[in-house]
Tab-separated table of C-alpha atoms in Angstrom:
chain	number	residue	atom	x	y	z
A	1	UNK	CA	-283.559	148.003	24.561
A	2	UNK	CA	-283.707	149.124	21.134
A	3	UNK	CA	-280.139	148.698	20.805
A	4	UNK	CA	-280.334	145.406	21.953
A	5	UNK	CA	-283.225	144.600	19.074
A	6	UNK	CA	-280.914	146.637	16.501
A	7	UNK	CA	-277.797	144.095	17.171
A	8	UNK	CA	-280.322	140.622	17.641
A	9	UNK	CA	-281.286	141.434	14.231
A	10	UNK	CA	-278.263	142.167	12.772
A	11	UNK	CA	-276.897	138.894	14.155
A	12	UNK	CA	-280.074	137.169	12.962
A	13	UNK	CA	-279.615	138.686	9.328
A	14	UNK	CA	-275.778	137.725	9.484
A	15	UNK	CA	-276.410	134.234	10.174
A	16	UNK	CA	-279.484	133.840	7.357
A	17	UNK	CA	-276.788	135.153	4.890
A	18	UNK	CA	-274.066	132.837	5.782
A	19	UNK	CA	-276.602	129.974	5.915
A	20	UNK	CA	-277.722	131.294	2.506
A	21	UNK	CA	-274.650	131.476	1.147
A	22	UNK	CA	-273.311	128.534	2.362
A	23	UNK	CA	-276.571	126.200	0.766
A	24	UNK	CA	-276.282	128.160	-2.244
A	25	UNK	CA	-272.426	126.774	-2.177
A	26	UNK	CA	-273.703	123.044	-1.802
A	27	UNK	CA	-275.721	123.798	-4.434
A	28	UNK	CA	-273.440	124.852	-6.793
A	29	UNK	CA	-271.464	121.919	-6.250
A	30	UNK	CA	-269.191	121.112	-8.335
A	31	UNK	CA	-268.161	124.538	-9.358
A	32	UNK	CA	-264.495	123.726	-9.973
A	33	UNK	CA	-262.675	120.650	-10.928
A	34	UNK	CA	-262.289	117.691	-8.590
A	35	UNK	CA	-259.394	115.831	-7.710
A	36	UNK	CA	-259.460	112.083	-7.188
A	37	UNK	CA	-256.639	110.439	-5.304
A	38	UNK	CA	-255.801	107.049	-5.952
A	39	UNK	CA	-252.926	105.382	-3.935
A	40	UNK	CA	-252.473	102.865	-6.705
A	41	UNK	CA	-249.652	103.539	-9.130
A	42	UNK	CA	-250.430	104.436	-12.346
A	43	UNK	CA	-250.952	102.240	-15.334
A	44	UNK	CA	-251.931	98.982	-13.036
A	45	UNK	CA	-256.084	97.761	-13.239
A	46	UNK	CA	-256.578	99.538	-10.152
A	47	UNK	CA	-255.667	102.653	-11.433
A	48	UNK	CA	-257.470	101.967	-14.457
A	49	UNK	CA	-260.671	101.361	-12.548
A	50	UNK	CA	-260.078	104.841	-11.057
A	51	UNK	CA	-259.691	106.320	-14.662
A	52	UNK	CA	-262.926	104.551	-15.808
A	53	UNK	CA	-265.087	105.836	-12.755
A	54	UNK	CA	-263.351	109.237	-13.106
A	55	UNK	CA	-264.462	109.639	-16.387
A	56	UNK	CA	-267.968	108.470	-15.320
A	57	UNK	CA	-268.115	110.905	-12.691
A	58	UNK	CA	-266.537	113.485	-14.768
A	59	UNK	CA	-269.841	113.613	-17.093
A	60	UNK	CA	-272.007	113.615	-14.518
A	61	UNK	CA	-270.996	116.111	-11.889
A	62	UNK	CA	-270.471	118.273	-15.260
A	63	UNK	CA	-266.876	119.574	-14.028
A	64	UNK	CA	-262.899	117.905	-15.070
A	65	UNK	CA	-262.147	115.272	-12.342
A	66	UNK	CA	-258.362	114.660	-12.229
A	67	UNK	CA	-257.332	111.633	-11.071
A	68	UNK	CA	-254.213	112.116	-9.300
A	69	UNK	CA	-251.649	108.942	-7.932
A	70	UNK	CA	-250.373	109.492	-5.069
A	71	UNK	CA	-248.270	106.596	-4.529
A	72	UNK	CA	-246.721	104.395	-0.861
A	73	UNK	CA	-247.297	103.121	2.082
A	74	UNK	CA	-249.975	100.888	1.407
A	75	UNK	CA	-252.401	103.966	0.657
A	76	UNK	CA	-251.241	105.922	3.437
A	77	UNK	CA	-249.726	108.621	1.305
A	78	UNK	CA	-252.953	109.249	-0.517
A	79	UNK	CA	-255.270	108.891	2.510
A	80	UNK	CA	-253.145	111.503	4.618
A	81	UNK	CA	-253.421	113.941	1.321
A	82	UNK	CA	-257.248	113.504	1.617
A	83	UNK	CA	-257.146	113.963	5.207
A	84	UNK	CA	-255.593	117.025	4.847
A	85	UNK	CA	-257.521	118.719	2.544
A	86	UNK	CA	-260.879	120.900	3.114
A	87	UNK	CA	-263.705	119.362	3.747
A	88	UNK	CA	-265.505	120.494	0.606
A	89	UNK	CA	-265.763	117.607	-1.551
A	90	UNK	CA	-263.125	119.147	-4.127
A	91	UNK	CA	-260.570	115.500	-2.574
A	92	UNK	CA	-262.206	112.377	-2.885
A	93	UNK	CA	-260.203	109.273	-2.152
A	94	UNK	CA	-260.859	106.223	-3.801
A	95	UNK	CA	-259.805	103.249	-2.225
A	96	UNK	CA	-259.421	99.401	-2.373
A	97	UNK	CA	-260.631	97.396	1.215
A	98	UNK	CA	-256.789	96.926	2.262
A	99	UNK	CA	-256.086	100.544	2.374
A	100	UNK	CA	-259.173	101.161	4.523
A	101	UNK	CA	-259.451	97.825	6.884
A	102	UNK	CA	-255.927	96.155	6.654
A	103	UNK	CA	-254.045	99.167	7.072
A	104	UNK	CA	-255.028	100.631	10.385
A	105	UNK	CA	-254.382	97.007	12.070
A	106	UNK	CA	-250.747	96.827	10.245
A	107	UNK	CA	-249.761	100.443	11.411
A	108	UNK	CA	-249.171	101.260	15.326
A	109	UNK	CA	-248.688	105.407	14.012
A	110	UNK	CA	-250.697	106.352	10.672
A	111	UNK	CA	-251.008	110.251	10.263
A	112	UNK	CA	-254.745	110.045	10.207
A	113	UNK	CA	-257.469	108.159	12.040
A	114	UNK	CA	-259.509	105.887	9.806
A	115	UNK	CA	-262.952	106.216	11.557
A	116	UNK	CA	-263.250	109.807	11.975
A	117	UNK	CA	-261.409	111.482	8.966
A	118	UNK	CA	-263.086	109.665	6.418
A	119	UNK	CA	-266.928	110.203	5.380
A	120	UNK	CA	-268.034	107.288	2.925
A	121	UNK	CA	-269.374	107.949	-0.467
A	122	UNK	CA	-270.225	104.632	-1.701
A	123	UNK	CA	-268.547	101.027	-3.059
A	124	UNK	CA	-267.793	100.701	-6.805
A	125	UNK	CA	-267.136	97.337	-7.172
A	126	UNK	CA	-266.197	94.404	-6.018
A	127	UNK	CA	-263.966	91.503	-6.551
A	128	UNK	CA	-262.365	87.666	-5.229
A	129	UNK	CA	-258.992	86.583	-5.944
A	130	UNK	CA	-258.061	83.023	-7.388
A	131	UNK	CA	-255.643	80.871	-5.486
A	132	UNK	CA	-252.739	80.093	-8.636
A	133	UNK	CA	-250.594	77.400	-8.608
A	134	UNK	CA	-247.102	77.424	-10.363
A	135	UNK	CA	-245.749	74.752	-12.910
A	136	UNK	CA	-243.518	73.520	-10.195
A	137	UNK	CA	-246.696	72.900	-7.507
A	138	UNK	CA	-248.383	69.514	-8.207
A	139	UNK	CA	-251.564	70.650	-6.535
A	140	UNK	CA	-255.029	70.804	-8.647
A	141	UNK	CA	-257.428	71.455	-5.185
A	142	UNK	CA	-257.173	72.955	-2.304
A	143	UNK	CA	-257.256	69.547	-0.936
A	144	UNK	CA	-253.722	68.759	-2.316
A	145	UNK	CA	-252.526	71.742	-1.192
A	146	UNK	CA	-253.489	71.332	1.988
A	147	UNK	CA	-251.669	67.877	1.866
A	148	UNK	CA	-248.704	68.957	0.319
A	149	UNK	CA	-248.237	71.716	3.407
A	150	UNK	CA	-248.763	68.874	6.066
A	151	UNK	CA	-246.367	66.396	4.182
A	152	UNK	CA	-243.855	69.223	3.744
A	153	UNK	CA	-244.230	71.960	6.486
A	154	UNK	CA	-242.158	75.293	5.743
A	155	UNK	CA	-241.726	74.231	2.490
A	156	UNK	CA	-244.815	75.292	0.104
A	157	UNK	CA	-244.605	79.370	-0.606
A	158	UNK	CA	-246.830	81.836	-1.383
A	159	UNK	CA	-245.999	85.368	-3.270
A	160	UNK	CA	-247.498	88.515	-2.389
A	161	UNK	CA	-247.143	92.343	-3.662
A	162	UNK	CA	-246.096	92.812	-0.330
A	163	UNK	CA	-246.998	92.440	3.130
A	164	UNK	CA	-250.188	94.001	3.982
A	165	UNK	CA	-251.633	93.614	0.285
A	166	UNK	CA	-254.540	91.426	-0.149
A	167	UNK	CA	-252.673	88.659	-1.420
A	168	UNK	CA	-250.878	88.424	1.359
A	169	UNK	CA	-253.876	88.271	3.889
A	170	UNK	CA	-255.293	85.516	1.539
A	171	UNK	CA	-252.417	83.851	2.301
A	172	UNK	CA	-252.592	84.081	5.973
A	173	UNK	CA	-256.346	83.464	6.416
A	174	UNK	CA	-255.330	79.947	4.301
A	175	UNK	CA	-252.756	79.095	6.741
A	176	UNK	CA	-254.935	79.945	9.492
A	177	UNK	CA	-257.921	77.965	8.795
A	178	UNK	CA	-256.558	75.043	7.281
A	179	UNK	CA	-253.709	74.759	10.266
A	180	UNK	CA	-250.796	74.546	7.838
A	181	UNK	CA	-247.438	75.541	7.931
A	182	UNK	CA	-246.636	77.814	4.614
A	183	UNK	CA	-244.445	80.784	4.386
A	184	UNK	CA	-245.330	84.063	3.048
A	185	UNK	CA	-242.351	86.010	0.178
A	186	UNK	CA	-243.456	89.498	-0.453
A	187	UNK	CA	-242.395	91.273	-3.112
A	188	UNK	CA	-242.105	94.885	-3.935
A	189	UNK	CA	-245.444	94.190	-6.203
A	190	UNK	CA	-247.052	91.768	-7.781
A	191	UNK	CA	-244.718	91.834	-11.294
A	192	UNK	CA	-241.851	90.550	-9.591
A	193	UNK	CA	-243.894	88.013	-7.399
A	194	UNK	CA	-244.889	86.333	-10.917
A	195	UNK	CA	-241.565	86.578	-12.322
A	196	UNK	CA	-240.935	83.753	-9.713
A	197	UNK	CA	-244.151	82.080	-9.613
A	198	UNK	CA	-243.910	81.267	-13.249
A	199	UNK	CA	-240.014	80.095	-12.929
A	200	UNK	CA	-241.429	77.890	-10.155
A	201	UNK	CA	-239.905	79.859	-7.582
A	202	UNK	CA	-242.426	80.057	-5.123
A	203	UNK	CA	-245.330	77.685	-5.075
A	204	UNK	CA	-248.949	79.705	-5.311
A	205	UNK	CA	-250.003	83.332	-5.119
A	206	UNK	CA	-253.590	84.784	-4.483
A	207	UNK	CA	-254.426	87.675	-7.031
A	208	UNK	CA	-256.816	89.058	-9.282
A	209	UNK	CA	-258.395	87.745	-12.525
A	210	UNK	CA	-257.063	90.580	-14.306
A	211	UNK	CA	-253.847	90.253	-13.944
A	212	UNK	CA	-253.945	86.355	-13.779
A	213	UNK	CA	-256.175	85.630	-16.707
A	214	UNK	CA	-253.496	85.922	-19.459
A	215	UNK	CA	-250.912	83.374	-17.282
A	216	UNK	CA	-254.065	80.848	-16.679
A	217	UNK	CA	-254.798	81.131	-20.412
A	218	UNK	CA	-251.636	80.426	-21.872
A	219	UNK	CA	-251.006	77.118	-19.485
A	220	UNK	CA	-248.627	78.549	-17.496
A	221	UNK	CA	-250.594	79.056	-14.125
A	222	UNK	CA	-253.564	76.865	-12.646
A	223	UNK	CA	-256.267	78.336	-10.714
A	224	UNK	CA	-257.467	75.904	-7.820
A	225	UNK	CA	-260.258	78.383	-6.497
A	226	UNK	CA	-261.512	81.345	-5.563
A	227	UNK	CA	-261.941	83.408	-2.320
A	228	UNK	CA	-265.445	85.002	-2.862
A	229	UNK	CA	-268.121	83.174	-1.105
A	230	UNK	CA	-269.510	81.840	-4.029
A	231	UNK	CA	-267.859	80.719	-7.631
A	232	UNK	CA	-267.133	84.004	-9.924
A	233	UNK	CA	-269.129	84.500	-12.628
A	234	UNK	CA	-265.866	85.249	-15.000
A	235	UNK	CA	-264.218	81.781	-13.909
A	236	UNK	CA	-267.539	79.583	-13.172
A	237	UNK	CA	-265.524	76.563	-13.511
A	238	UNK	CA	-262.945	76.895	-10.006
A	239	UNK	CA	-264.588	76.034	-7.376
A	240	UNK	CA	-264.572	78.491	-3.995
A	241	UNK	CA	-262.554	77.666	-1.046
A	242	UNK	CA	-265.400	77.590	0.968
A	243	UNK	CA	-266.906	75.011	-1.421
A	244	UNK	CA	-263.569	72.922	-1.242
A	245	UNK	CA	-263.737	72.436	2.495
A	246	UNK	CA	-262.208	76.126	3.868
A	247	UNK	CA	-266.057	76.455	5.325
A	248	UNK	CA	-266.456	80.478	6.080
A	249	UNK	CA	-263.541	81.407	3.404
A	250	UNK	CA	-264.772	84.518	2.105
A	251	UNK	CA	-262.884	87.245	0.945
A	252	UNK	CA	-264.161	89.962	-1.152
A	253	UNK	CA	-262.694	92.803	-1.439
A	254	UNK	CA	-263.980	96.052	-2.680
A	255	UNK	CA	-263.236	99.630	-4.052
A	256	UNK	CA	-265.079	102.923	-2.458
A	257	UNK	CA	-264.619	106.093	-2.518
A	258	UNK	CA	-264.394	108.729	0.532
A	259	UNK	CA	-264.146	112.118	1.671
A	260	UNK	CA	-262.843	114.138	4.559
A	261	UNK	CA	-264.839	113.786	8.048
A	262	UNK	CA	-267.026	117.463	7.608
A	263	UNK	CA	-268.008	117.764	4.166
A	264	UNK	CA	-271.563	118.799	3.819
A	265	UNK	CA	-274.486	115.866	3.606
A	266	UNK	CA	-275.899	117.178	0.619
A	267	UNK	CA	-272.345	117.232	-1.420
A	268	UNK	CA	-271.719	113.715	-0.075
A	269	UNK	CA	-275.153	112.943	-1.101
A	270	UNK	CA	-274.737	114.478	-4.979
A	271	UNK	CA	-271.491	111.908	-4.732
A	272	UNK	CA	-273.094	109.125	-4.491
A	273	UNK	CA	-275.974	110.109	-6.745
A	274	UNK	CA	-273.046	111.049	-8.886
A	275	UNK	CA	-271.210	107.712	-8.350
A	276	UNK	CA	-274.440	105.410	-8.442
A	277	UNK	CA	-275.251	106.900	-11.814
A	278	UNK	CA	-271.920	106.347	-13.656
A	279	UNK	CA	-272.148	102.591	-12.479
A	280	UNK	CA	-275.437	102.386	-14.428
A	281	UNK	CA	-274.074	103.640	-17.445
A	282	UNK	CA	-273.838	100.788	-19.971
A	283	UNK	CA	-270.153	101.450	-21.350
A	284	UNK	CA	-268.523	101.750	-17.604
A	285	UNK	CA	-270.574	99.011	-16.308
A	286	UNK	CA	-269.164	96.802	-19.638
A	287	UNK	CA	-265.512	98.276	-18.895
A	288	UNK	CA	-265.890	97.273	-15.348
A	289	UNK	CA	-266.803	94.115	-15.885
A	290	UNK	CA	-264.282	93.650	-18.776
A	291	UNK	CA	-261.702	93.777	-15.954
A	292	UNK	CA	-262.899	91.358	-13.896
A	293	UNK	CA	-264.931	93.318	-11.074
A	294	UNK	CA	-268.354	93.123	-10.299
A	295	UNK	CA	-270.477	96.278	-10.379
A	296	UNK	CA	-271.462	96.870	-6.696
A	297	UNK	CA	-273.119	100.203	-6.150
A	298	UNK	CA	-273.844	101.303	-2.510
A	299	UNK	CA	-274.912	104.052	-0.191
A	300	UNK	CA	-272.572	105.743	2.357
A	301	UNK	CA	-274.488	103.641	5.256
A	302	UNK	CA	-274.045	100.441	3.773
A	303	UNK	CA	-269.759	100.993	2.879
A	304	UNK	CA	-270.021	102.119	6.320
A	305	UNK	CA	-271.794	98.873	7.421
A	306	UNK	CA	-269.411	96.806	5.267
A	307	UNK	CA	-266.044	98.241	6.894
A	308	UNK	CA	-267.355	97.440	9.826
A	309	UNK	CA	-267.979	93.934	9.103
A	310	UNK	CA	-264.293	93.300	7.564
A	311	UNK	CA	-263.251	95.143	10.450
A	312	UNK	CA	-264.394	92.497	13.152
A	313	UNK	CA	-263.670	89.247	10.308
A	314	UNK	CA	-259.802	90.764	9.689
A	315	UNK	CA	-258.664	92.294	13.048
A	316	UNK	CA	-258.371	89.134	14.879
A	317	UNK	CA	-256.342	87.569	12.153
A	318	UNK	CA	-253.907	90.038	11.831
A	319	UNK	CA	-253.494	90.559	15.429
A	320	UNK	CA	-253.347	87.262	16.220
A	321	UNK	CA	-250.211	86.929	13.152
A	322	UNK	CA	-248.309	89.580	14.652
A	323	UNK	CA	-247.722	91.440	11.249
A	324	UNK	CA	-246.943	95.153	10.804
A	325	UNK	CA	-245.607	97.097	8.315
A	326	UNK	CA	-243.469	99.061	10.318
C-alpha cells in the first residue's frame, strides 16, 4: 500500500510539473521568432498587407516575425506548410477568403482538411472589388452590361488572375444572377489579364482598388460598380451591384490569419490580442487604408462564423459551375 501511495504521488508530482512547465511555455510566448506564411507572391498588395501587419505584430509580440512567401496552388502550398508544422504558434498563416472558402470546393484532393487543421486567429481587413470596363466595352452600368451580354451572348469577356481567384468568382456569381451568357479568360495573374483589358482584348475584369486605381485615374479603365454590399468609402461615387439591380450581390472578401488545429487557447488568444492591437495602431490602420482595405478586426469565433457563412453563399455556386482547378 505504501508503494502504491509512493508511485500515485510521483505520478501526481510528474503531471503538476509538466502542466507547470507547459503554462509557463504559453506564457513565455513568443520566445523565438515567428514565421508568417503568406501564399501571395512577393511584392503584390497582398503581400504588402502581410508585411504591414507583420511589422505590427512584430512590435507587439516583442519577437522578429518573418514573413515568408510560399508561393502556388491557389494557397495550397502555404496552407499545407502551416499544416505541417507544430502546433505551437511559431506558423501562422495569413490568408485571403479564396484560399480558405474557394479552395476546398475547387480541389477534389488538397493535402490538408480546411475545417480541422486550421484554428482561427482573427480577420484583418476587408475589401470589394470594382467591376472595370475596357476602352473597347461601351457599357457605363451594369444595366448595359447586362444588355450587351443578352444582345451578344458568348461574346462579352471577363479576365481573371486565374480560375479560382476572386475575380473569377465575381465573374461567375454575375453570370449567374443576371442569367447571361459571358465567358471567363484566366490568366496566369492579374498583370497579364490587364495587359489585354487595356488593349481591349477582353471586355471587363473584377479586381481590387489597388491595383485598379491608377488605370481608372488615368482614363483608361471605367469602374461600373462595386461588389461590397454597400458603396466603398474610397470610390463613393460607383454605385454597388446590388444597388444597380444584382439584389443580394455581395462579395467581400477578407484577410485572416490562422494556425494549426492544437495550438494552445491562451497563445491563440495573445494572437489575436496581438493582432487586434496592431490594427489600432494609427500608422498601420493609415497604411491599411492607404491600400484600399478596410480595417476589420475580429475574434477567432466570429472568422469562424464568417467562413461559415461564405461557405453556404459560395458552395452552391461553384458546384453548381462545375469548376475545379485540377
Amino acid at each position: 500500500m505504501i508503494q502504491i501511495v509512493k508511485t500515485l504521488a510521483l505520478a501526481v508530482g510528474a503531471s503538476l510539473v509538466l502542466a507547470a512547465t507547459a503554462q509557463g511555455n504559453e506564457e513565455a510566448y513568443p520566445s523565438r521568432p515567428v514565421r508568417l506564411v503568406v501564399g501571395l507572391a512577393a511584392g503584390g498588395p497582398s503581400d504588402l498587407l502581410a508585411r504591414t501587419i507583420a511589422g505590427g505584430l512584430q512590435t507587439r509580440l516583442g519577437q522578429t516575425v518573418v514573413v515568408e512567401n510560399r508561393v502556388g496552388a491557389g494557397g495550397i502550398v502555404a496552407a499545407s506548410e502551416v499544416a505541417r508544422a507544430p502546433a505551437d504558434g511559431y506558423t501562422i498563416q495569413f490568408a485571403a477568403m479564396p484560399a480558405v472558402v474557394f479552395v476546398p470546393f475547387l480541389n477534389e484532393k488538397l493535402p490538408y482538411n480546411q475545417d480541422k487543421d486550421f484554428t482561427p486567429i482573427g480577420t484583418l481587413a476587408s475589401y470589394s472589388l470594382f467591376l472595370l470596363a475596357g476602352p473597347a466595352m461601351p457599357a457605363n452600368s451594369v444595366a448595359d452590361v447586362i444588355k450587351l451580354a443578352r444582345e451578344k451572348p458568348g461574346q462579352l469577356t471577363y479576365a481573371s488572375g486565374g480560375v479560382g481567384t476572386s475575380n473569377h468568382l465575381s465573374g461567375e456569381l454575375l453570370r449567374s444572377m443576371a442569367e447571361i451568357d459571358i465567358r471567363h479568360v484566366p490568366y496566369k495573374g492579374n498583370a497579364p489579364a490587364y495587359q489585354d483589358l487595356l488593349s481591349g482584348r477582353v471586355s471587363m475584369m473584377f479586381d481590387f482598388l489597388s491595383t485598379s486605381q491608377q488605370f481608372v485615374k488615368a482614363g483608361k479603365l471605367r469602374m461600373i460598380g462595386t461588389t461590397g454590399k454597400q458603396r466603398s468609402s474610397f470610390a463613393p461615387d460607383v454605385p454597388s451591384m446590388d444597388e444597380q439591380g444584382l439584389k443580394g450581390f455581395d462579395i467581400t472578401a477578407w484577410f485572416g490569419l490562422f494556425v494549426r488545429s492544437g495550438t494552445p487557447q491562451p497563445v491563440v488568444d495573445k494572437l489575436n490580442a496581438a493582432l487586434r492591437s496592431t490594427l489600432e495602431m494609427p500608422e498601420i490602420r493609415s497604411k491599411l487604408q492607404e491600400q484600399g482595405y478596410e480595417v476589420t478586426a475580429s475574434t477567432p469565433q466570429e472568422l469562424a462564423t464568417r467562413i461559415k457563412s461564405d461557405v453556404q453563399l459560395w458552395g452552391p455556386i461553384i458546384r453548381k459551375a462545375g469548376i475545379k482547378t485540377e
